[in-house]
CSV table of C-alpha atoms and ligand atoms in Angstrom, one decimal:
chain,number,residue,atom,x,y,z
A,285,MET,CA,0.0,0.0,-0.2
A,286,ALA,CA,0.9,3.6,-0.6
A,287,TYR,CA,3.6,5.0,1.8
A,288,HIS,CA,4.4,1.8,3.7
A,289,ASN,CA,8.2,2.0,4.5
A,290,PRO,CA,9.6,-0.6,6.6
A,291,LYS,CA,13.1,1.3,6.4
A,292,LEU,CA,12.1,4.1,8.8
A,293,THR,CA,13.5,2.7,11.7
A,294,LEU,CA,15.8,4.6,14.4
A,295,ASP,CA,19.1,3.7,15.5
A,296,PRO,CA,18.5,3.0,19.1
A,297,ALA,CA,22.2,4.5,19.8
A,298,HIS,CA,20.9,7.5,18.6
A,299,GLN,CA,18.5,9.3,20.9
A,300,GLN,CA,16.2,11.4,20.0
A,301,ASN,CA,14.3,14.0,21.5
A,302,GLY,CA,12.1,17.2,20.3
A,303,THR,CA,8.9,19.2,20.2
A,304,ILE,CA,6.8,19.8,16.9
A,305,ARG,CA,3.7,21.9,16.6
A,306,TRP,CA,1.1,22.5,14.2
A,307,SER,CA,-2.3,24.6,14.1
A,308,SER,CA,-4.6,23.1,11.6
A,309,PRO,CA,-8.4,24.4,10.5
A,310,SER,CA,-11.5,22.6,10.1
A,311,ASN,CA,-13.2,23.0,6.7
A,312,ILE,CA,-16.7,23.2,5.4
A,313,ALA,CA,-17.5,20.9,2.5
A,314,LEU,CA,-19.7,22.8,-0.5
A,315,LEU,CA,-20.0,19.0,-2.2
A,316,LYS,CA,-20.1,16.6,0.8
A,317,TYR,CA,-18.4,13.3,1.5
A,318,TRP,CA,-21.3,10.7,2.5
A,319,GLY,CA,-20.6,7.2,2.2
A,320,LYS,CA,-17.0,5.2,2.1
A,321,HIS,CA,-15.6,1.9,1.3
A,322,GLY,CA,-12.5,0.2,2.1
A,323,GLN,CA,-9.9,2.2,4.2
A,324,GLN,CA,-11.5,5.3,4.5
A,325,LEU,CA,-12.1,5.6,0.8
A,326,PRO,CA,-14.9,7.8,-0.7
A,327,ARG,CA,-18.0,6.8,-2.7
A,328,ASN,CA,-17.8,10.2,-4.4
A,329,PRO,CA,-15.7,13.4,-4.6
A,330,SER,CA,-16.2,16.2,-2.4
A,331,LEU,CA,-14.6,19.9,-2.3
A,332,SER,CA,-14.5,22.2,0.6
A,333,PHE,CA,-13.3,25.7,1.5
A,334,THR,CA,-10.8,25.8,4.4
A,335,LEU,CA,-11.8,27.6,7.6
A,336,SER,CA,-9.4,30.1,9.7
A,337,ALA,CA,-10.8,30.7,12.8
A,338,ALA,CA,-12.2,27.0,14.0
A,339,ALA,CA,-8.6,25.2,14.2
A,340,THR,CA,-6.7,22.7,16.7
A,341,ASP,CA,-3.6,23.3,18.3
A,342,THR,CA,-1.6,20.2,18.7
A,343,THR,CA,2.2,19.9,20.1
A,344,LEU,CA,3.9,16.6,19.9
A,345,THR,CA,6.8,15.9,22.1
A,346,TYR,CA,9.1,12.8,21.6
A,347,GLY,CA,12.0,11.4,23.4
A,348,PRO,CA,13.4,7.9,24.4
A,349,LYS,CA,10.8,5.3,24.6
A,350,GLN,CA,9.7,5.0,28.6
A,351,HIS,CA,7.2,2.2,28.8
A,352,LEU,CA,8.8,-0.6,26.7
A,353,GLU,CA,5.8,-2.8,27.3
A,354,ALA,CA,3.4,-0.8,25.3
A,355,GLU,CA,3.5,-0.9,21.4
A,356,ILE,CA,2.6,2.8,21.4
A,357,ASP,CA,3.8,4.8,24.5
A,358,LEU,CA,1.6,8.0,24.3
A,359,VAL,CA,0.2,10.6,27.0
A,360,PHE,CA,-2.7,12.6,25.6
A,361,ARG,CA,-3.8,15.7,27.0
A,362,PHE,CA,-6.4,18.1,26.0
A,363,ASP,CA,-6.9,21.5,27.3
A,364,GLY,CA,-3.9,20.7,29.7
A,365,GLN,CA,-5.6,17.6,31.2
A,366,PRO,CA,-5.2,14.2,30.6
A,367,ARG,CA,-7.9,12.6,28.4
A,368,GLU,CA,-7.8,8.6,28.3
A,369,SER,CA,-10.7,8.2,26.1
A,370,PHE,CA,-8.8,10.2,23.6
A,371,ALA,CA,-5.3,8.5,24.3
A,372,GLU,CA,-6.8,5.0,23.6
A,373,ARG,CA,-8.3,6.5,20.2
A,374,THR,CA,-5.0,8.3,19.0
A,375,ALA,CA,-2.7,5.3,20.3
A,376,GLY,CA,-5.2,2.9,18.0
A,377,PHE,CA,-4.7,5.4,15.2
A,378,PHE,CA,-0.9,5.2,15.7
A,379,ARG,CA,-0.9,1.5,15.9
A,380,SER,CA,-2.6,1.3,12.4
A,381,LEU,CA,0.0,3.7,11.1
A,382,LEU,CA,2.8,1.7,12.0
A,383,PRO,CA,3.6,0.4,8.7
A,384,ILE,CA,4.0,4.0,7.4
A,385,PHE,CA,5.6,5.3,10.4
A,386,PRO,CA,7.4,2.2,12.1
A,387,PHE,CA,9.3,4.7,14.4
A,388,LEU,CA,6.4,5.6,16.1
A,389,LYS,CA,6.7,2.5,18.5
A,390,GLN,CA,10.2,3.5,19.3
A,391,LEU,CA,9.3,6.7,20.7
A,392,HIS,CA,8.0,8.1,24.0
A,393,LEU,CA,5.3,10.4,22.6
A,394,GLU,CA,3.1,13.3,24.3
A,395,ILE,CA,0.4,15.1,22.6
A,396,ASP,CA,-0.9,18.4,24.0
A,397,THR,CA,-4.0,19.5,22.0
A,398,SER,CA,-6.6,22.3,22.4
A,399,ASN,CA,-9.3,23.7,19.9
A,400,SER,CA,-9.8,27.3,19.2
A,401,PHE,CA,-13.6,26.9,19.5
A,402,PRO,CA,-15.4,25.5,22.7
A,403,HIS,CA,-15.4,21.7,23.1
A,404,SER,CA,-18.9,21.8,23.5
A,405,ALA,CA,-19.9,24.0,20.5
A,406,GLY,CA,-21.3,21.1,18.6
A,407,ILE,CA,-18.4,21.8,15.5
A,408,ALA,CA,-16.7,18.7,14.5
A,409,SER,CA,-13.2,18.8,15.3
A,410,SER,CA,-12.4,15.6,13.7
A,411,ALA,CA,-11.1,17.6,10.7
A,412,SER,CA,-9.0,19.9,12.5
A,413,GLY,CA,-7.8,17.6,15.1
A,414,MET,CA,-6.9,14.8,12.7
A,415,SER,CA,-5.0,16.8,10.2
A,416,ALA,CA,-3.0,18.5,13.1
A,417,LEU,CA,-2.0,15.3,14.2
A,418,ALA,CA,-1.1,14.1,10.8
A,419,LEU,CA,1.2,17.4,10.0
A,420,CYS,CA,3.0,16.6,13.2
A,421,LEU,CA,3.8,13.2,12.3
A,422,CYS,CA,5.0,14.1,8.9
A,423,SER,CA,7.0,16.7,10.3
A,424,LEU,CA,8.6,13.9,13.0
A,425,GLU,CA,9.2,11.8,10.0
A,426,HIS,CA,11.2,14.6,8.4
A,427,ARG,CA,12.9,15.9,11.6
A,428,LEU,CA,14.2,12.1,12.1
A,429,PHE,CA,14.8,11.0,8.3
A,430,GLY,CA,15.4,14.1,6.6
A,431,ASN,CA,13.2,12.8,3.8
A,432,LEU,CA,10.1,14.8,3.7
A,433,ALA,CA,10.6,18.8,3.0
A,434,ALA,CA,7.8,20.8,3.1
A,435,ASP,CA,6.6,20.7,-0.2
A,436,GLU,CA,3.9,19.0,-2.1
A,437,GLU,CA,4.8,15.7,-1.2
A,438,PHE,CA,4.9,16.5,2.1
A,439,ASP,CA,1.4,18.0,2.0
A,440,ARG,CA,0.1,14.7,0.1
A,441,LYS,CA,1.4,12.2,2.6
A,442,ALA,CA,-0.3,14.7,5.3
A,443,SER,CA,-3.4,14.5,3.3
A,444,TYR,CA,-3.1,10.6,3.0
A,445,VAL,CA,-2.7,10.0,6.7
A,446,ALA,CA,-5.1,12.7,8.2
A,447,ARG,CA,-7.5,10.8,5.6
A,448,LEU,CA,-6.9,7.6,7.5
A,449,GLY,CA,-8.0,9.2,11.2
A,450,SER,CA,-11.1,11.1,9.5
A,451,GLY,CA,-12.1,11.1,5.8
A,452,SER,CA,-12.8,15.2,5.5
A,453,ALA,CA,-9.5,15.9,7.5
A,454,CYS,CA,-7.6,15.1,4.4
A,455,ARG,CA,-9.0,18.6,3.1
A,456,SER,CA,-7.7,20.6,5.8
A,457,ILE,CA,-4.0,20.2,4.7
A,458,TYR,CA,-4.5,23.2,2.2
A,459,GLY,CA,-5.4,26.7,2.3
A,460,TYR,CA,-8.8,28.2,0.8
A,461,GLY,CA,-10.1,25.0,-1.1
A,462,ALA,CA,-9.6,21.3,-1.5
A,463,LEU,CA,-10.8,18.6,-3.6
A,464,TRP,CA,-10.8,14.5,-2.3
A,465,GLY,CA,-12.0,12.2,-4.7
A,466,LYS,CA,-11.3,10.9,-8.5
A,467,THR,CA,-13.1,13.4,-10.5
A,468,GLY,CA,-12.9,13.4,-14.6
A,469,GLU,CA,-12.2,17.1,-14.6
A,470,ILE,CA,-9.0,17.2,-12.9
A,471,GLU,CA,-6.1,14.8,-13.5
A,472,SER,CA,-4.5,14.7,-10.6
A,473,SER,CA,-7.5,14.1,-8.4
A,474,THR,CA,-7.6,10.9,-6.3
A,475,ASP,CA,-9.6,9.2,-3.5
A,476,GLU,CA,-6.1,8.5,-1.7
A,477,TYR,CA,-5.6,12.3,-0.5
A,478,ALA,CA,-6.8,15.8,-1.2
A,479,ILE,CA,-5.5,18.3,-3.8
A,480,PRO,CA,-5.5,22.2,-3.3
A,481,MET,CA,-8.0,24.0,-5.3
A,482,GLU,CA,-6.5,27.8,-4.4
A,483,ALA,CA,-5.5,27.9,-8.2
A,484,LEU,CA,-8.7,27.3,-9.6
A,485,MET,CA,-10.5,29.4,-7.2
A,486,HIS,CA,-11.8,33.0,-8.2
A,487,PRO,CA,-10.8,35.7,-5.5
A,488,VAL,CA,-14.2,36.2,-4.2
A,489,PHE,CA,-14.2,32.9,-2.9
A,490,LYS,CA,-10.5,33.5,-1.1
A,491,SER,CA,-12.4,35.7,1.4
A,492,TYR,CA,-15.4,34.2,1.8
A,493,HIS,CA,-17.4,34.1,4.9
A,494,ASN,CA,-18.6,31.1,6.7
A,495,ASP,CA,-20.0,31.8,10.0
A,496,ILE,CA,-21.2,29.4,12.2
A,497,LEU,CA,-24.5,29.6,13.9
A,498,ILE,CA,-24.6,27.2,17.0
A,499,ILE,CA,-28.2,25.9,16.9
A,500,SER,CA,-27.4,23.4,19.6
A,501,HIS,CA,-24.6,21.9,21.9
A,502,SER,CA,-25.7,18.7,22.1
A,503,GLU,CA,-23.7,15.4,20.8
A,504,LYS,CA,-25.1,13.9,17.7
A,505,SER,CA,-27.5,11.0,18.1
A,506,VAL,CA,-25.8,9.4,15.1
A,507,SER,CA,-22.3,9.6,14.6
A,508,SER,CA,-20.6,10.3,11.2
A,509,ARG,CA,-19.2,7.0,11.2
A,510,ALA,CA,-22.6,5.5,11.7
A,511,GLY,CA,-24.0,7.5,8.9
A,512,HIS,CA,-21.4,6.6,6.5
A,513,GLY,CA,-22.1,3.0,7.3
A,514,LEU,CA,-26.2,3.9,6.6
A,515,MET,CA,-25.4,4.9,3.3
A,516,GLU,CA,-24.2,1.2,2.2
A,517,ASN,CA,-28.3,0.1,2.1
A,518,ASN,CA,-29.6,3.4,1.4
A,519,ILE,CA,-31.5,2.8,-1.8
A,520,TYR,CA,-30.9,6.5,-3.1
A,521,ALA,CA,-27.0,5.6,-2.8
A,522,ALA,CA,-26.0,4.9,-6.5
A,523,SER,CA,-28.2,8.1,-7.8
A,524,ARG,CA,-26.7,10.2,-5.0
A,525,TYR,CA,-23.2,9.5,-5.8
A,526,GLN,CA,-23.9,10.2,-9.6
A,527,GLN,CA,-25.8,13.5,-8.7
A,528,ALA,CA,-22.6,14.3,-6.8
A,529,ARG,CA,-20.3,13.7,-9.7
A,530,GLN,CA,-22.4,15.9,-12.1
A,531,ARG,CA,-22.7,18.2,-9.3
A,532,MET,CA,-18.6,18.5,-8.9
A,533,GLN,CA,-19.0,19.3,-12.8
A,534,ASP,CA,-20.8,22.9,-11.9
A,535,LEU,CA,-18.8,23.4,-8.7
A,536,LEU,CA,-15.6,23.6,-10.5
A,537,GLN,CA,-17.0,26.1,-12.9
A,538,ILE,CA,-18.6,28.1,-10.4
A,539,LEU,CA,-15.5,28.4,-8.5
A,540,ARG,CA,-13.6,29.3,-11.4
A,541,ILE,CA,-15.8,32.0,-12.6
A,542,GLY,CA,-16.7,33.4,-9.1
A,543,ASP,CA,-20.4,33.1,-9.2
A,544,VAL,CA,-21.5,33.4,-5.9
A,545,GLU,CA,-25.2,32.6,-6.3
A,546,ARG,CA,-24.9,29.4,-8.1
A,547,LEU,CA,-22.3,28.5,-5.5
A,548,GLY,CA,-25.0,29.4,-2.7
A,549,ILE,CA,-27.7,27.3,-4.7
A,550,LEU,CA,-25.5,24.2,-5.1
A,551,ALA,CA,-24.4,24.6,-1.4
A,552,GLU,CA,-28.0,24.4,0.0
A,553,ALA,CA,-29.0,21.7,-2.1
A,554,GLU,CA,-26.0,19.3,-1.1
A,555,ALA,CA,-27.2,20.3,2.6
A,556,LEU,CA,-30.5,19.5,2.2
A,557,THR,CA,-29.1,16.4,0.0
A,558,LEU,CA,-27.1,15.1,2.9
A,559,HIS,CA,-29.8,15.4,5.5
A,560,ALA,CA,-32.6,13.9,3.2
A,561,LEU,CA,-30.2,10.8,2.6
A,562,MET,CA,-30.5,10.6,6.7
A,563,LEU,CA,-33.9,10.9,6.4
A,564,GLN,CA,-33.7,8.0,3.9
A,565,SER,CA,-31.8,5.7,5.8
A,566,ALA,CA,-33.2,2.6,7.5
A,567,PRO,CA,-33.7,3.1,10.1
A,568,PRO,CA,-34.1,6.9,9.5
A,569,TYR,CA,-33.0,9.7,11.6
A,570,ILE,CA,-33.1,13.4,11.7
A,571,LEU,CA,-30.3,15.7,13.0
A,572,LEU,CA,-32.0,19.0,12.4
A,573,GLU,CA,-33.6,20.8,15.0
A,574,PRO,CA,-36.7,22.9,14.7
A,575,ASN,CA,-34.5,26.0,15.1
A,576,THR,CA,-32.4,24.9,12.2
A,577,VAL,CA,-35.7,25.1,9.8
A,578,ALA,CA,-36.6,28.3,11.4
A,579,ALA,CA,-33.4,29.6,10.5
A,580,ILE,CA,-33.1,28.5,7.1
A,581,GLN,CA,-36.8,29.9,6.4
A,582,ALA,CA,-35.7,33.3,7.8
A,583,ILE,CA,-32.4,33.4,5.6
A,584,HIS,CA,-34.4,32.4,2.5
A,585,ASP,CA,-36.7,35.5,3.3
A,586,PHE,CA,-34.0,37.9,3.6
A,587,ARG,CA,-32.4,36.9,0.6
A,588,ALA,CA,-35.7,37.2,-1.4
A,589,ASN,CA,-36.3,40.7,0.4
A,590,THR,CA,-32.8,42.1,-0.1
A,591,LYS,CA,-31.2,40.3,-2.8
A,592,VAL,CA,-27.8,39.8,-0.4
A,593,PRO,CA,-26.3,36.5,-1.7
A,594,LEU,CA,-26.3,34.7,1.9
A,595,TYR,CA,-27.0,31.1,1.7
A,596,PHE,CA,-26.3,28.2,4.2
A,597,THR,CA,-24.8,24.6,4.4
A,598,LEU,CA,-25.0,22.1,7.0
A,599,ASP,CA,-22.7,19.3,8.1
A,600,ALA,CA,-24.2,16.3,9.6
A,601,GLY,CA,-25.7,18.3,12.7
A,602,PRO,CA,-28.2,20.9,13.3
A,603,ASN,CA,-25.8,23.9,12.8
A,604,LEU,CA,-26.1,26.3,10.2
A,605,HIS,CA,-23.0,27.5,8.5
A,606,LEU,CA,-23.7,30.9,6.5
A,607,LEU,CA,-22.2,31.6,3.3
A,608,TYR,CA,-21.5,34.9,1.8
A,609,PRO,CA,-19.0,37.3,0.1
A,610,GLU,CA,-17.2,40.0,1.9
A,611,GLU,CA,-18.9,43.1,0.3
A,612,SER,CA,-22.1,41.6,2.0
A,613,ALA,CA,-20.7,41.3,5.6
A,614,LEU,CA,-22.3,44.2,7.0
A,615,ALA,CA,-25.5,43.5,5.8
A,616,VAL,CA,-25.3,39.7,6.9
A,617,ARG,CA,-23.9,41.0,10.3
A,618,GLU,CA,-26.7,43.0,10.9
A,619,PHE,CA,-29.4,40.4,10.0
A,620,VAL,CA,-27.6,37.6,12.0
A,621,ARG,CA,-27.8,40.2,15.0
A,622,ALA,CA,-31.5,41.1,14.3
A,623,GLU,CA,-33.0,37.8,12.9
A,624,LEU,CA,-31.0,34.8,13.5
A,625,LEU,CA,-29.0,34.7,17.0
A,626,ARG,CA,-32.6,33.9,18.5
A,627,PHE,CA,-32.5,30.7,16.9
A,628,THR,CA,-29.2,29.7,18.5
A,629,ALA,CA,-28.0,28.0,21.8
A,630,GLU,CA,-27.2,30.8,24.1
A,631,GLN,CA,-26.4,33.6,21.5
A,632,HIS,CA,-23.6,31.6,20.0
A,633,TYR,CA,-22.2,32.2,17.2
A,634,ILE,CA,-18.6,31.8,15.5
A,635,ALA,CA,-17.6,34.3,12.8
A,636,ASP,CA,-15.1,32.5,10.3
A,637,ARG,CA,-14.1,32.7,6.8
A,638,VAL,CA,-11.8,31.1,4.2
A,639,GLY,CA,-8.3,30.9,5.6
A,640,ALA,CA,-4.8,30.3,4.5
A,641,GLY,CA,-4.3,26.6,5.9
A,642,PRO,CA,-2.3,24.8,8.5
A,643,ALA,CA,0.5,26.7,10.0
A,644,GLU,CA,3.8,25.2,11.9
A,645,LEU,CA,4.3,27.1,15.1
A,646,VAL,CA,7.2,27.2,17.0
A,647,ALA,CA,6.6,25.3,20.1
A,648,GLU,CA,6.2,26.8,23.7
B,768,LIG,O1,-15.0,12.8,8.1
B,768,LIG,P1,-16.3,12.3,8.8
B,768,LIG,O2,-16.0,11.0,8.4
B,768,LIG,O3,-16.3,12.9,10.1
B,768,LIG,O4,-17.2,12.8,7.6
B,768,LIG,C1,-17.4,14.1,7.3
B,768,LIG,C2,-18.8,14.0,6.5
B,768,LIG,C3,-19.6,15.4,6.1
B,768,LIG,O5,-18.9,16.5,6.9
B,768,LIG,C4,-21.0,15.4,6.7
B,768,LIG,C5,-19.3,16.3,4.9
B,768,LIG,C6,-18.0,16.3,4.6
B,768,LIG,O6,-17.7,16.2,3.4
B,768,LIG,O7,-17.3,17.1,5.3
């Protein structure tokens, strides 16, 4: 399999220690990944904007192995506090990565991670979290073996590794926008990792807003993992995957020419398709809240009355992502304050926008 490399082991005579730190953002899919097979491979191509405010900051400290009996010798802290459940999940992930990074079993590893957004915000942190972790691991490989300088190959490997952690995380490696999944229009596209979209994006989208209206803080009743699984027996699955391919053709054109209206129409259709697929699963389920629907209605009314190109999208949850261009920012801010905050949980609203992607930081 790609990236397997049994040669990446350390000479025990050379003790290694150091610290690596990355901040990596979340992303919001305009064209949704929903349905997977094999080792986290997508059933259809997806495309997202990379965000900036919603990000995970992860520090990886490494040194000589301390607990020799453990296959993966790992300590995990979230917001400075040990988190046993995260430690176990991460150790399991690292174990699955041993064919790619065999040196992980030779080191003591400490991970300190925190999110820029509140833990209970109802925002998925797997894309930012897994991408930050993948970037740390690729930097560690380069630190130890000098073979993976920060270039396209580094990004591809980081995206590949992030994908194995959480599918959508592979798109967070690139600033502005990313495409994941083989699509006929773009030669270099692949199911294995995401590729950057910045060069194919009209400038209007590089400063696009994506504000997040927190409708509910509650944990989702059905996880994304279970949701992907339910696609396997969804009777609409095949036509959904075909629809996604067709929409990708449209979306690539829209991104290139900078058509904000068509982008919004497509993003809303995709959001509602995603939730329609959940409504159509066996068993069916609903992640939308009454206030999600009320806010959607208000957005539609606002758009009809003002012609401001404010559109929404949704993740696999009840929270609304507001998409609009910089030139509409004042009008939208006023509308959110006057009409939308009442639909949120405790006035919770995160003003986010398209951003430049992950950054390697100096460890403290
Ligand atoms: O990366 P996962 O397995 O959590 O799946 C995420 C799927 C959606 O967020 C609903 C859509 C997407 O493309 O990000």
